[in-house]
Amino acid sequence: MQDLTFLQNLAVVMMAAALAAIICDRLRVPRLLGFIGAGFVIGPHALPIPLVADETTIRTLGDLGIIFLMLSLGIDFNLRKMRRVGLPALLVALLDVGVMVWLGWMVGGALGWGRLERIFLGVMICDSSTAVLARLMGESGRAGGRFAEFVVGLNVVEDFLTVALIAMLNGLAIGGQMDTGAMMLRMGQLGVFLVAVIIFGLLAVPPFLKYVTRFRSDETLLLSALGLVFMTAYAAFRLQFSLAMGAFAIGSVIAEAPRAHRAIATLVTPLRHMFVAVFFVSIGMMVAPLVLMSYAGDVLIVTAVVLLGKFAICTVDRKSTRLNSSHANISYA
């Protein structure tokens, strides 16, 4: 008899996600919270007998959710928008990363942590989750507008800066000292990857998708686009970058294809809804109450610092966006 474990796990996850969405819509709260709560309930840490036996399978499906979410974000946030918010987003991202790393260093010292642990904490809290941000902005209906563009651009730049910090931490963790050469090499590899995706993509992807649209087949267009997306995401993974980065990059390139990108965004939407829900459910499955309780004091302190620090940075973001908007209006006048 066939092993139906995968189908059983997927059925449980999708049913839990559906119930969570209904409850959250009824209570008018973000569905993201409901998905995470549902994952905790069906996961290995809540019930004596967990409803989901194979967490690895669900996490793999969750990776698909990240790919579809970042693809949609890339299609909406195209290269022209990135150029428009580039310099202000870079400046605020540098400020954000610097402040949060410093706060992590100070909080770690207050908690009695060692030098390496303090640096790791700072890097952990400096980067925001672009996936969570995209989900919340979509649910709240604030995905459009100049402020949304600025915030998304800021988070993308922070993702790139985090790659350099991770390279630095790898050297610290292995050799006990910062390997500047490794960090520069890593940044160079990232730059080459992004330039290759963008240049090759702009030269090849729009003509290819224009050719595919001539067949007037949604199935052919969807399969062609997904082939490009998964190929780029896999290349990013093999180079030890994130799947999300690869999906976002190729999504931005697809956005430059006239007419085709709107059809692709429409076709991908149902898949995105499904796999994004699975992703957040898988996040909830990883919540371990006993671990949280054993470090409750440290968790609360770090959470408070992150909230206050991010609130201050977001205030700067908002003022910067208003200032840029006023300058833009003056120049247009």
XYZ file of C-alpha atoms in Angstrom:
333
model
C 0.000 0.000 0.000
C 1.250 3.491 -0.839
C 2.641 5.678 1.927
C 0.063 8.429 2.329
C 1.961 10.325 5.046
C 2.659 13.284 2.787
C -0.980 13.581 1.721
C -2.125 13.236 5.331
C 0.222 15.981 6.524
C -0.752 18.299 3.697
C -4.457 17.713 4.374
C -4.021 18.534 8.072
C -2.011 21.664 7.329
C -4.433 22.976 4.721
C -7.469 22.297 6.925
C -5.798 24.018 9.879
C -4.885 26.988 7.660
C -8.461 27.232 6.342
C -9.967 27.204 9.845
C -7.423 29.772 11.011
C -8.253 32.038 8.066
C -11.993 31.809 8.795
C -11.498 32.608 12.484
C -9.147 35.508 11.732
C -11.509 36.972 9.155
C -14.321 36.670 11.681
C -12.284 38.422 14.375
C -10.755 40.883 11.872
C -7.162 40.108 12.809
C -4.251 39.353 10.419
C -4.453 35.842 9.030
C -0.692 35.519 9.473
C -1.179 35.229 13.240
C -3.841 32.589 12.726
C -1.573 30.507 10.482
C 1.242 30.580 13.032
C -1.178 29.664 15.822
C -2.603 26.815 13.764
C 0.900 25.502 13.135
C 1.619 25.497 16.846
C -1.564 23.547 17.579
C -0.939 20.802 15.028
C 2.831 20.744 15.570
C 4.952 18.507 17.790
C 4.955 20.754 20.872
C 1.263 21.283 21.681
C -0.582 17.940 21.655
C 0.566 14.648 23.191
C 0.170 13.058 19.761
C 1.090 15.588 17.036
C -1.212 15.778 14.047
C 1.694 16.324 11.659
C 4.388 13.667 11.762
C 6.856 14.845 9.102
C 7.909 18.449 9.719
C 10.585 18.320 7.021
C 7.998 17.866 4.270
C 5.933 20.796 5.487
C 9.002 23.020 5.735
C 9.874 22.128 2.149
C 6.383 23.185 1.087
C 6.918 26.339 3.126
C 9.982 27.138 1.019
C 7.685 27.077 -1.999
C 5.539 29.651 -0.231
C 8.536 31.954 0.155
C 9.362 31.568 -3.540
C 5.828 32.435 -4.671
C 5.518 35.321 -2.217
C 8.832 36.897 -3.208
C 8.071 36.305 -6.896
C 4.833 38.267 -6.557
C 6.650 40.982 -4.604
C 9.327 41.198 -7.289
C 6.744 41.494 -10.079
C 5.010 44.310 -8.211
C 8.243 46.007 -7.091
C 10.016 46.266 -10.431
C 13.469 47.611 -11.259
C 12.191 51.110 -11.954
C 10.732 51.353 -8.473
C 13.992 50.050 -7.024
C 15.953 52.793 -8.790
C 13.492 55.391 -7.527
C 13.993 54.468 -3.857
C 17.582 53.229 -4.190
C 19.710 55.888 -2.475
C 17.269 56.839 0.341
C 16.631 53.136 1.053
C 20.376 52.450 1.160
C 21.015 55.282 3.609
C 18.195 54.278 5.944
C 19.178 50.584 5.669
C 22.738 51.431 6.744
C 21.336 53.402 9.673
C 18.943 50.582 10.575
C 21.606 47.883 10.450
C 24.097 49.978 12.401
C 21.629 50.882 15.150
C 20.242 47.376 15.551
C 23.680 45.718 15.618
C 24.730 48.241 18.260
C 21.578 47.572 20.296
C 22.174 43.831 20.060
C 25.746 44.318 21.253
C 24.617 46.431 24.228
C 21.742 44.129 25.211
C 23.959 41.056 24.951
C 26.506 42.736 27.221
C 23.795 43.588 29.754
C 22.718 39.939 29.750
C 26.271 38.791 30.381
C 26.827 37.204 26.981
C 30.216 36.773 25.342
C 31.631 38.867 22.505
C 30.668 36.448 19.739
C 27.132 35.915 21.077
C 26.596 39.679 21.290
C 27.599 40.157 17.648
C 25.367 37.294 16.550
C 22.427 38.839 18.414
C 22.966 42.193 16.707
C 22.987 40.617 13.256
C 19.917 38.527 14.058
C 17.784 41.522 14.989
C 19.013 43.949 12.324
C 17.175 42.292 9.431
C 13.411 42.428 9.041
C 11.417 39.652 7.415
C 10.517 40.766 3.901
C 8.080 37.852 3.624
C 6.176 38.893 6.755
C 6.197 42.515 5.648
C 4.802 41.655 2.213
C 2.095 39.496 3.749
C 0.963 42.122 6.265
C 0.987 44.921 3.708
C -1.055 42.802 1.323
C -3.644 41.952 3.971
C -3.943 45.584 5.081
C -4.338 46.877 1.529
C -1.198 49.036 1.743
C 0.884 47.267 -0.875
C 0.822 50.290 -3.183
C 2.026 53.836 -2.741
C 5.364 55.559 -2.257
C 5.736 54.570 1.396
C 5.170 50.888 0.595
C 7.756 51.103 -2.181
C 10.259 52.692 0.167
C 9.747 50.107 2.924
C 10.039 47.177 0.523
C 13.174 48.669 -1.014
C 14.609 49.194 2.449
C 14.049 45.569 3.396
C 15.581 44.326 0.148
C 18.710 46.410 0.772
C 18.857 45.089 4.334
C 18.760 41.538 2.968
C 21.812 42.303 0.834
C 23.692 43.850 3.767
C 22.877 40.827 5.900
C 24.729 38.610 3.421
C 27.937 40.523 4.161
C 27.353 40.317 7.913
C 26.741 36.577 7.731
C 30.036 36.141 5.865
C 31.762 38.079 8.618
C 30.127 35.952 11.313
C 31.166 32.747 9.581
C 34.765 33.848 9.882
C 34.309 34.795 13.523
C 32.615 31.510 14.380
C 35.247 29.383 12.645
C 38.494 31.233 13.228
C 37.638 33.612 16.030
C 38.490 36.661 13.898
C 36.840 38.666 11.164
C 37.831 37.532 7.669
C 37.610 40.711 5.600
C 38.655 38.863 2.464
C 35.833 36.340 2.817
C 33.331 39.116 3.394
C 34.444 41.039 0.306
C 34.433 37.844 -1.754
C 30.901 37.085 -0.609
C 29.697 40.555 -1.517
C 31.405 40.235 -4.897
C 29.676 36.914 -5.534
C 26.327 38.439 -4.608
C 26.944 41.396 -6.906
C 27.922 39.150 -9.815
C 24.853 36.970 -9.271
C 22.445 39.905 -9.204
C 24.062 41.628 -12.185
C 23.975 38.369 -14.160
C 20.310 37.773 -13.347
C 19.302 41.325 -14.193
C 21.376 41.794 -17.365
C 20.731 38.326 -18.783
C 17.128 38.537 -17.655
C 16.469 41.897 -19.300
C 18.033 40.663 -22.532
C 16.338 37.265 -22.668
C 13.260 37.072 -20.432
C 10.949 39.759 -21.924
C 11.442 38.522 -25.526
C 10.990 34.928 -24.371
C 7.761 35.695 -22.526
C 6.520 37.802 -25.454
C 7.057 34.778 -27.686
C 5.244 32.474 -25.232
C 2.205 34.778 -25.053
C 1.653 34.258 -28.783
C 0.336 30.766 -28.020
C -2.495 32.330 -25.960
C -2.205 29.518 -23.396
C -2.259 30.299 -19.680
C -0.787 26.889 -18.947
C 2.205 27.410 -21.247
C 2.830 30.916 -19.899
C 2.639 29.770 -16.267
C 4.941 26.802 -16.795
C 7.466 28.943 -18.674
C 7.512 31.579 -15.936
C 7.775 29.043 -13.130
C 10.626 27.332 -14.940
C 12.553 30.618 -14.903
C 11.677 31.248 -11.271
C 12.685 27.858 -9.913
C 15.857 27.800 -11.994
C 16.931 31.179 -10.576
C 15.933 30.251 -7.014
C 17.902 27.012 -7.289
C 20.956 28.899 -8.593
C 20.731 31.260 -5.619
C 20.464 28.301 -3.252
C 23.481 26.574 -4.806
C 25.496 29.754 -4.349
C 24.405 29.766 -0.686
C 22.160 32.787 -1.087
C 18.507 32.649 -0.140
C 15.705 31.239 -2.266
C 13.801 34.440 -1.572
C 16.545 36.570 -3.098
C 16.569 34.567 -6.307
C 12.772 34.610 -6.615
C 12.621 38.358 -5.983
C 15.360 39.096 -8.524
C 13.738 37.133 -11.353
C 10.329 38.548 -10.394
C 11.694 42.072 -10.890
C 12.969 41.039 -14.317
C 9.633 39.444 -15.285
C 7.963 42.728 -14.329
C 9.774 44.366 -17.247
C 7.955 42.107 -19.739
C 5.007 44.137 -21.108
C 1.579 42.497 -20.794
C 3.000 39.112 -19.793
C 3.867 40.092 -16.219
C 0.252 40.969 -15.390
C -0.973 37.608 -16.654
C 1.751 35.792 -14.728
C 0.914 37.660 -11.522
C -2.732 36.630 -11.904
C -1.891 32.997 -12.619
C 0.525 32.737 -9.679
C -1.870 34.239 -7.123
C -3.753 30.987 -6.200
C -0.470 29.102 -5.777
C 0.890 31.923 -3.649
C -2.143 31.848 -1.344
C -1.753 28.106 -0.814
C 1.974 27.833 -0.226
C 2.325 31.049 1.776
C -0.253 29.692 4.214
C 1.748 26.459 4.467
C 4.919 28.491 5.132
C 3.476 30.371 8.089
C 1.892 27.201 9.466
C 5.340 25.583 9.344
C 6.726 28.547 11.305
C 4.157 27.906 14.025
C 5.134 24.244 14.166
C 8.648 25.265 15.236
C 7.463 27.188 18.312
C 8.660 25.290 21.407
C 6.984 26.598 24.606
C 9.432 24.899 26.973
C 12.383 26.547 25.274
C 10.638 29.924 25.334
C 9.835 29.551 29.034
C 13.406 28.628 29.934
C 14.664 31.828 28.295
C 11.570 33.951 28.954
C 13.445 36.853 30.559
C 16.023 37.172 27.810
C 13.362 36.800 25.117
C 11.216 39.565 26.601
C 14.157 41.950 26.927
C 15.365 41.351 23.373
C 11.805 41.629 22.020
C 11.293 44.968 23.767
C 14.568 46.316 22.420
C 13.752 45.167 18.883
C 10.295 46.755 18.992
C 11.613 50.067 20.315
C 14.543 50.111 17.904
C 12.440 49.250 14.868
C 9.808 51.792 15.926
C 12.452 54.512 15.982
C 13.849 53.457 12.600
C 10.353 53.262 11.071
C 9.725 56.811 12.284
C 12.829 57.914 10.398
C 11.624 55.945 7.374
C 8.274 57.695 7.427
C 9.778 61.160 7.703
C 12.305 60.399 4.973
C 9.553 59.201 2.659
C 7.476 62.331 3.247
C 10.528 64.496 2.607
C 11.325 62.651 -0.625
C 7.693 62.925 -1.725
C 7.668 66.684 -1.141
C 10.893 67.100 -3.126
C 9.432 64.991 -5.937
C 6.263 67.087 -6.022
C 8.338 70.279 -6.174
C 10.472 68.951 -9.025
C 7.399 67.863 -10.989
C 5.880 71.297 -10.483
